[in-house]
């Protein structure tokens, strides 16, 4: 699939196996989301622009490269929150702009309930983060909000992405690259990713019913 980067790394596959496992506890689930988010973000930021800078080492002066652009993380609440700290560890100066969406259980359409994305001074690159891309409705809603803000470069980071959802996102925003640890083939009748991992928000926050 064009503009989809499935990061096929042994460590990602190893941790993803535990993430999918129904016996994994919320404590371990959170740790795995954190770990996978870092690995995914490492890959998704490999083409960030850098600028040359003169640095004084204790011995001499040398030229180094530094990331100088403004990067915004846009976590989709709730489940996206589990990925934020890991990415902030890698990009400590990133700005975090929260977007609250939940999926209506009847229609599977996203419902917006919180939007911290400002109207002015867009970042240079926005990373939209959510562990799950199922129908793609939530990611489309998030990209719409970030596009309205005026952000020129938008990347999507999802731990799991379903094929139909990827197609839906790219039908609307073909230029937005999607980084995923795995691409799953389908959705079930309740629009859950199959084989998937269940509900990432509930498993993160221990709110399974
Ligand atoms: C889940 C998930 C995504 C969305 C994916 O959130 O974390 O945000 O559904 O589905 P979509 O691609 O079909 O839009 P959920 O609505 O369960 O909210 P939560 O994170 O608060 O649990």
Coordinates of C-alpha atoms and ligand atoms in Angstrom, one line a residue:
X1 CA 0.0 0.0 0.0
X2 CA 1.5 3.4 -1.0
X3 CA 2.6 5.8 1.8
X4 CA 2.2 3.1 4.5
X5 CA 5.3 2.1 6.4
X6 CA 4.9 -1.1 8.3
X7 CA 8.0 -1.2 10.5
X8 CA 9.1 -4.8 10.3
X9 CA 11.7 -5.1 13.1
X10 CA 12.2 -8.1 15.3
X11 CA 11.8 -6.1 18.5
X12 CA 8.6 -4.6 17.3
X13 CA 7.1 -7.9 16.3
X14 CA 8.2 -9.4 19.7
X15 CA 6.5 -6.7 21.8
X16 CA 3.5 -6.6 19.5
X17 CA 2.9 -10.3 20.2
X18 CA 2.6 -9.5 23.9
X19 CA 0.4 -6.5 23.2
X20 CA -2.0 -8.6 21.2
X21 CA -2.1 -11.4 23.8
X22 CA -5.4 -11.3 25.8
X23 CA -3.6 -12.5 29.0
X24 CA -1.4 -9.3 29.1
X25 CA -2.2 -7.2 32.1
X26 CA -2.9 -3.5 31.9
X27 CA 0.5 -2.8 33.6
X28 CA 2.4 -4.7 31.0
X29 CA 0.1 -3.4 28.2
X30 CA 1.1 0.2 29.1
X31 CA 4.8 -0.7 29.1
X32 CA 4.5 -2.3 25.7
X33 CA 2.6 0.6 24.2
X34 CA 5.4 2.9 25.6
X35 CA 8.1 0.7 24.1
X36 CA 6.4 0.3 20.7
X37 CA 5.6 4.0 20.5
X38 CA 9.4 4.8 20.9
X39 CA 10.4 2.3 18.2
X40 CA 7.7 3.5 15.8
X41 CA 8.6 7.2 16.4
X42 CA 12.3 6.5 15.9
X43 CA 11.4 5.2 12.4
X44 CA 8.8 7.9 11.7
X45 CA 11.3 10.7 12.5
X46 CA 14.1 9.4 10.4
X47 CA 13.6 12.0 7.7
X48 CA 13.3 15.0 10.0
X49 CA 15.1 18.1 8.6
X50 CA 18.2 19.1 10.5
X51 CA 20.4 22.2 10.5
X52 CA 24.1 22.5 10.8
X53 CA 25.4 24.1 14.0
X54 CA 28.8 24.9 15.4
X55 CA 29.4 23.1 18.7
X56 CA 32.4 23.6 21.1
X57 CA 33.5 20.2 22.4
X58 CA 36.0 20.2 25.3
X59 CA 38.7 19.8 22.6
X60 CA 37.7 21.8 19.5
X61 CA 34.9 23.2 17.4
X62 CA 32.9 21.0 15.2
X63 CA 29.8 21.0 13.1
X64 CA 26.8 19.0 14.3
X65 CA 23.2 18.5 13.0
X66 CA 20.3 19.5 15.1
X67 CA 16.5 19.3 14.7
X68 CA 15.3 22.9 14.8
X69 CA 11.8 22.6 13.4
X70 CA 8.7 22.7 15.7
X71 CA 7.2 19.3 16.1
X72 CA 3.7 18.8 17.5
X73 CA 2.3 15.6 18.9
X74 CA -1.4 15.2 18.6
X75 CA -2.5 12.3 20.7
X76 CA -6.1 11.1 20.2
X77 CA -7.7 10.6 23.7
X78 CA -7.8 8.3 25.4
X79 CA -5.6 5.6 24.0
X80 CA -3.1 7.9 22.3
X81 CA -2.1 9.2 25.7
X82 CA -0.2 5.9 26.3
X83 CA 2.2 6.8 23.4
X84 CA 3.0 10.4 24.4
X85 CA 5.7 10.0 27.1
X86 CA 7.8 7.6 25.0
X87 CA 7.8 10.1 22.1
X88 CA 8.5 13.0 24.4
X89 CA 11.5 11.1 25.6
X90 CA 12.8 11.2 22.0
X91 CA 11.7 14.7 21.2
X92 CA 11.7 16.6 24.5
X93 CA 10.9 19.9 22.9
X94 CA 7.8 18.6 21.1
X95 CA 4.5 20.4 21.8
X96 CA 1.5 18.3 22.8
X97 CA -1.9 19.2 21.5
X98 CA -4.6 16.9 22.8
X99 CA -7.7 15.9 20.7
X100 CA -10.5 14.0 22.4
X101 CA -12.5 11.6 20.2
X102 CA -14.5 8.6 21.0
X103 CA -16.1 6.2 18.6
X104 CA -19.9 6.0 18.9
X105 CA -20.7 2.4 19.6
X106 CA -23.7 2.3 17.2
X107 CA -22.3 4.2 14.2
X108 CA -18.5 3.7 14.7
X109 CA -18.2 7.4 13.8
X110 CA -15.8 9.6 15.8
X111 CA -17.4 12.1 18.3
X112 CA -15.2 15.0 19.2
X113 CA -15.3 16.1 22.9
X114 CA -12.1 18.0 23.4
X115 CA -9.8 20.0 21.1
X116 CA -6.7 21.7 22.4
X117 CA -5.4 22.4 18.8
X118 CA -4.9 26.2 18.5
X119 CA -6.0 28.4 15.6
X120 CA -2.6 30.1 15.0
X121 CA 1.1 29.4 14.8
X122 CA 1.0 25.9 13.3
X123 CA 3.9 23.5 14.0
X124 CA 6.2 22.4 11.1
X125 CA 5.4 18.7 11.5
X126 CA 2.6 17.1 13.4
X127 CA 2.6 13.5 14.5
X128 CA -1.0 12.2 15.0
X129 CA -0.8 9.4 17.4
X130 CA -3.2 6.6 18.3
X131 CA -2.5 3.0 18.9
X132 CA -5.4 1.9 16.7
X133 CA -6.5 2.8 13.2
X134 CA -9.6 0.8 12.6
X135 CA -12.2 2.4 10.2
X136 CA -9.9 5.4 10.0
X137 CA -12.7 7.8 11.0
X138 CA -10.8 9.1 14.1
X139 CA -7.5 9.7 12.2
X140 CA -9.4 11.5 9.4
X141 CA -11.1 13.7 12.0
X142 CA -7.7 14.4 13.5
X143 CA -5.9 15.2 10.2
X144 CA -8.8 17.5 9.4
X145 CA -8.2 19.4 12.6
X146 CA -4.4 19.6 12.1
X147 CA -4.9 20.6 8.5
X148 CA -7.2 23.4 9.5
X149 CA -4.5 24.6 11.9
X150 CA -2.2 25.0 8.8
X151 CA 0.4 22.3 9.5
X152 CA 2.4 21.5 6.3
X153 CA 3.6 18.0 7.2
X154 CA 1.4 15.5 8.9
X155 CA 2.4 11.9 9.8
X156 CA 0.2 9.2 11.4
X157 CA 1.6 6.8 14.0
X158 CA -0.6 3.8 14.8
X159 CA 0.6 0.6 16.5
X160 CA -2.0 -1.3 14.5
X161 CA -3.7 -0.2 11.3
X162 CA -6.4 -2.1 9.5
X163 CA -6.3 -2.2 5.7
X164 CA -9.9 -0.7 5.2
X165 CA -9.0 2.2 7.5
X166 CA -5.7 2.9 5.8
X167 CA -7.6 3.0 2.5
X168 CA -10.2 5.4 4.0
X169 CA -7.5 7.7 5.3
X170 CA -5.6 7.8 2.1
X171 CA -8.7 8.3 0.0
X172 CA -9.0 11.6 1.9
X173 CA -5.4 12.4 2.7
X174 CA -3.2 10.5 0.3
X175 CA -0.1 12.6 1.2
X176 CA -0.2 11.7 4.9
X177 CA 2.2 8.8 5.6
X178 CA 1.0 6.2 8.0
X179 CA 3.6 4.4 10.2
X180 CA 2.4 1.2 11.8
X181 CA 3.9 -1.8 13.7
X182 CA 1.5 -4.1 11.8
X183 CA -1.2 -3.9 9.2
X184 CA -4.2 -6.1 10.0
X185 CA -6.4 -7.4 7.2
X186 CA -9.9 -6.6 8.3
X187 CA -12.6 -5.3 10.7
X188 CA -15.3 -7.4 12.3
X189 CA -19.0 -6.5 12.4
X190 CA -18.4 -4.2 15.4
X191 CA -15.6 -2.4 13.4
X192 CA -12.9 -3.9 15.7
X193 CA -9.5 -4.7 14.1
X194 CA -9.0 -8.4 13.4
X195 CA -6.9 -10.1 14.7
X196 CA -6.2 -6.8 16.5
X197 CA -5.6 -6.5 20.2
X198 CA -9.1 -5.5 21.5
X199 CA -9.8 -2.0 22.8
X200 CA -6.5 -0.2 23.4
X201 CA -8.0 2.5 25.6
X202 CA -9.7 0.0 27.9
X203 CA -6.6 -2.2 28.1
X204 CA -4.4 0.8 28.8
X205 CA -6.6 2.3 31.5
X206 CA -8.0 -1.0 32.9
X207 CA -11.6 -0.1 32.2
X208 CA -12.7 -3.4 30.5
X209 CA -16.3 -4.2 31.3
Ligands
LIG1 C1 -10.4 3.7 19.6 C2 -9.0 3.9 19.2 C3 -9.1 5.0 18.1 C4 -10.4 4.6 17.4 C5 -10.1 3.8 16.2 O1 -10.8 4.7 20.5 O2 -8.1 4.3 20.2 O3 -9.1 6.3 18.6 O4 -11.2 3.9 18.3 O5 -11.2 3.6 15.5 P1 -11.5 4.3 14.0 O6 -10.3 4.1 13.2 O7 -12.7 3.4 13.5 O8 -12.0 5.7 14.2 P2 -12.2 4.6 21.3 O9 -13.3 5.2 20.6 O10 -12.4 3.2 21.8 O11 -11.9 5.6 22.5 P3 -10.8 5.4 23.7 O12 -9.4 5.6 23.2 O13 -11.2 6.5 24.6 O14 -11.0 4.1 24.3

